[in-house]
Coordinates of C-alpha atoms in Angstrom, one line a residue:
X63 CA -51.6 -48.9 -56.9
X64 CA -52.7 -46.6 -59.8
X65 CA -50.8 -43.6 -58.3
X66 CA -47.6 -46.1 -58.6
X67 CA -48.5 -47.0 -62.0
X68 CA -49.3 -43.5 -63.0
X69 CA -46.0 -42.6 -62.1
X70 CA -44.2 -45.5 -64.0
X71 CA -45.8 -44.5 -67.3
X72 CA -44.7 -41.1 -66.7
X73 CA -40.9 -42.2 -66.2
X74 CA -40.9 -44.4 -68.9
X75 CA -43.0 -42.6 -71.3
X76 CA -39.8 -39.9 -70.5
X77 CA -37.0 -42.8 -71.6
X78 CA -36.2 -42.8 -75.4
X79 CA -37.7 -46.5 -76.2
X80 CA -41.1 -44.8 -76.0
X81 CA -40.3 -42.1 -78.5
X82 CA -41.3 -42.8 -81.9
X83 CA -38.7 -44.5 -84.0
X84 CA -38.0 -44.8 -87.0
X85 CA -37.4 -48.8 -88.9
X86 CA -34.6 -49.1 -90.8
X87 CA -36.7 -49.3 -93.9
X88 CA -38.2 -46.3 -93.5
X89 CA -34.7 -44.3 -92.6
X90 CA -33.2 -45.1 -95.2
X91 CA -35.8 -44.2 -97.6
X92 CA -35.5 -40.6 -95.9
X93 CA -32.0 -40.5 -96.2
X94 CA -31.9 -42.4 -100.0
X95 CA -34.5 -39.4 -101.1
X96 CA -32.3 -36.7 -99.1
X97 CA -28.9 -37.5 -100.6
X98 CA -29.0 -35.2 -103.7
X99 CA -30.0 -32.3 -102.2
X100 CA -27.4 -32.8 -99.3
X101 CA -24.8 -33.6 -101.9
X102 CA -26.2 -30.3 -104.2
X103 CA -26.2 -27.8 -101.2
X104 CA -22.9 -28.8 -99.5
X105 CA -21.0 -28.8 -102.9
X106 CA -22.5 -25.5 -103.4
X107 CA -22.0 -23.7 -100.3
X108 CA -18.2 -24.8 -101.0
X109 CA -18.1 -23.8 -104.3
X110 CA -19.4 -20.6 -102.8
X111 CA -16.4 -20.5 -100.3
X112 CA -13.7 -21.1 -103.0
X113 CA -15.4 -18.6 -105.0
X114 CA -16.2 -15.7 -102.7
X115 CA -19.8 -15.5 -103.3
X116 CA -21.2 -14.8 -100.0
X117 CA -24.5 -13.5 -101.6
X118 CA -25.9 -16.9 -102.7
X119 CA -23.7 -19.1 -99.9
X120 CA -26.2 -17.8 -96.9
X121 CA -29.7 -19.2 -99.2
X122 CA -27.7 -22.8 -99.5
X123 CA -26.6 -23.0 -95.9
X124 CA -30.1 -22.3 -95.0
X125 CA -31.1 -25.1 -97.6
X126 CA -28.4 -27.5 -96.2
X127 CA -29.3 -26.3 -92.6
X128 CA -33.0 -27.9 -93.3
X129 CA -32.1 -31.0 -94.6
X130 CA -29.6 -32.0 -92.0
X131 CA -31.9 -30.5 -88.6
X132 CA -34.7 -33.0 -90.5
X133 CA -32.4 -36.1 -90.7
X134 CA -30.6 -35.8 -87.4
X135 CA -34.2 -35.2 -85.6
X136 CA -35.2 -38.6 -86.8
X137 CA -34.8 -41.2 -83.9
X138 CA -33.9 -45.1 -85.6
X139 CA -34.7 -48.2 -83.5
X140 CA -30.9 -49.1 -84.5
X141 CA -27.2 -47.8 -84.8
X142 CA -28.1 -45.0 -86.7
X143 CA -24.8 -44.1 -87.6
X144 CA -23.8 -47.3 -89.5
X145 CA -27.6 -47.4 -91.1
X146 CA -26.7 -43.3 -92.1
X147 CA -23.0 -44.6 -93.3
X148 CA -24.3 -47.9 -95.2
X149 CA -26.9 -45.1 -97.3
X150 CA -24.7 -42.8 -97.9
X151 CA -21.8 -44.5 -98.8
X152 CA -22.1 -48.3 -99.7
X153 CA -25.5 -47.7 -101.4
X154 CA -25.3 -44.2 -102.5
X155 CA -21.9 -43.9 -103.2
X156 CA -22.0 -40.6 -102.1
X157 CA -18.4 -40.3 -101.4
X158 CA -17.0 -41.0 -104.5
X159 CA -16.6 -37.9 -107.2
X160 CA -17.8 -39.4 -110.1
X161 CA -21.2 -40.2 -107.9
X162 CA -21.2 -36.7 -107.1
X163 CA -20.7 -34.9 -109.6
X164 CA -23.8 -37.3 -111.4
X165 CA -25.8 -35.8 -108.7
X166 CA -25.1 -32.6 -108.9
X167 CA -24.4 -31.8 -112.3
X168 CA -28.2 -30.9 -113.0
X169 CA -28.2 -28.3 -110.2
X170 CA -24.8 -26.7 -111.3
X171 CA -25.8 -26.1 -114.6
X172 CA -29.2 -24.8 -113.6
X173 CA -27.6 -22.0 -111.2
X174 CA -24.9 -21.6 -114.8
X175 CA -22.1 -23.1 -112.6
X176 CA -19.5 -24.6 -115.3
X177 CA -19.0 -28.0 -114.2
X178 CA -15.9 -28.6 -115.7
X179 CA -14.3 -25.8 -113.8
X180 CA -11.4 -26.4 -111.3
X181 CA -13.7 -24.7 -108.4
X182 CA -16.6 -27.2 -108.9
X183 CA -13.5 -30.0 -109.0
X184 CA -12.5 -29.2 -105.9
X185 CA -15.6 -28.7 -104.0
X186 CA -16.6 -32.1 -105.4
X187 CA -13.3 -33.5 -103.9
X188 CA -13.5 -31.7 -100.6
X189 CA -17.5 -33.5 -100.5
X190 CA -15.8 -36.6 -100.8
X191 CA -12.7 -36.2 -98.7
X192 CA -14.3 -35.1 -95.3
X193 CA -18.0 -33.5 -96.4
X194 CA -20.0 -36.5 -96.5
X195 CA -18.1 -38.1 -93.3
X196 CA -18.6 -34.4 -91.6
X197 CA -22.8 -34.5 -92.8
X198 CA -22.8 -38.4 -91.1
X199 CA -21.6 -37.2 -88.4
X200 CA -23.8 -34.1 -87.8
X201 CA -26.8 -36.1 -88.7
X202 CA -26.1 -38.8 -86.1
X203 CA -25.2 -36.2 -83.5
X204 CA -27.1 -37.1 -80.3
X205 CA -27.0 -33.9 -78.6
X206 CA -27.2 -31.6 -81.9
X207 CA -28.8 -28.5 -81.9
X208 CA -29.1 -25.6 -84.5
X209 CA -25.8 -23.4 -83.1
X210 CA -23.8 -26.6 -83.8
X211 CA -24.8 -26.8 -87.4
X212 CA -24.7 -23.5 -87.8
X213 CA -21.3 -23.0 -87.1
X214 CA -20.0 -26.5 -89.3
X215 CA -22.1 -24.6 -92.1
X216 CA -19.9 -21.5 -91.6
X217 CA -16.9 -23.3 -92.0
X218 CA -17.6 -25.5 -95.2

């Protein structure tokens, strides 16, 4: 009988419930404390592209690289997916420009990026277009590893 039981707590201890979770709470904290510096890096590594500066693109695609490896290891206990997607977007507001440019203003000026310039206008557009929806959808990957982030951080 304890052979038999052995065995069961081996498969199950194999099976995802037993892995530790994260609440929703606690998720969303993560994410809530993550959301500027995903914002910041992606906007820069696409300011970057638009402006051919390969030099300082590779240092915020390691940056960005991080941040979304951290957030899509994190198992939730629930559809992590709409918990990632109600952050970023109904509570954050992550999508919208004039949110993003509020959270990235600070950093642009620090690295004496001109805000107001047409490049920083459209990487800000192109975050809320299709770069936060892309970053949702990298972070909720189930089967994500670093090659696959490494080549959607090529293409921003």
């Amino acid at each position: 009988m304890n052979k038999f039981i052995e065995q069961l707590v081996n498969i199950l201890s194999d099976n995802q419930l037993f892995e530790m979770a994260y609440n929703r709470r606690d998720y969303m904290n993560k994410l809530f404390s993550l959301t500027r510096q995903l914002l910041e890096n992606w906007c820069l590594i696409r300011y970057c592209s638009i402006t051919n500066r390969g030099e300082t693109k590779n240092h915020w695609k390691s940056e960005l690289r991080a941040y979304l490896m951290q957030l899509n290891g994190m198992t939730v206990k629930l559809d992590k997916t709409k918990i990632t997607r109600q952050q970023l977007i109904k509570y954050d507001e992550a999508n919208k420009p004039n949110k993003i440019y509020n959270y990235i203003a600070q950093k642009f000026e620090k690295e004496n990026i001109d805000i107001d310039s047409p490049e920083v206008e459209s990487a800000v557009n192109d975050c809320s277009e299709y770069g936060i929806d892309e970053m949702i959808d990298i972070i909720c990957e189930s089967s994500m590893d670093k090659n696959k982030i490494k080549l959607y951080l090529d293409q921003i």
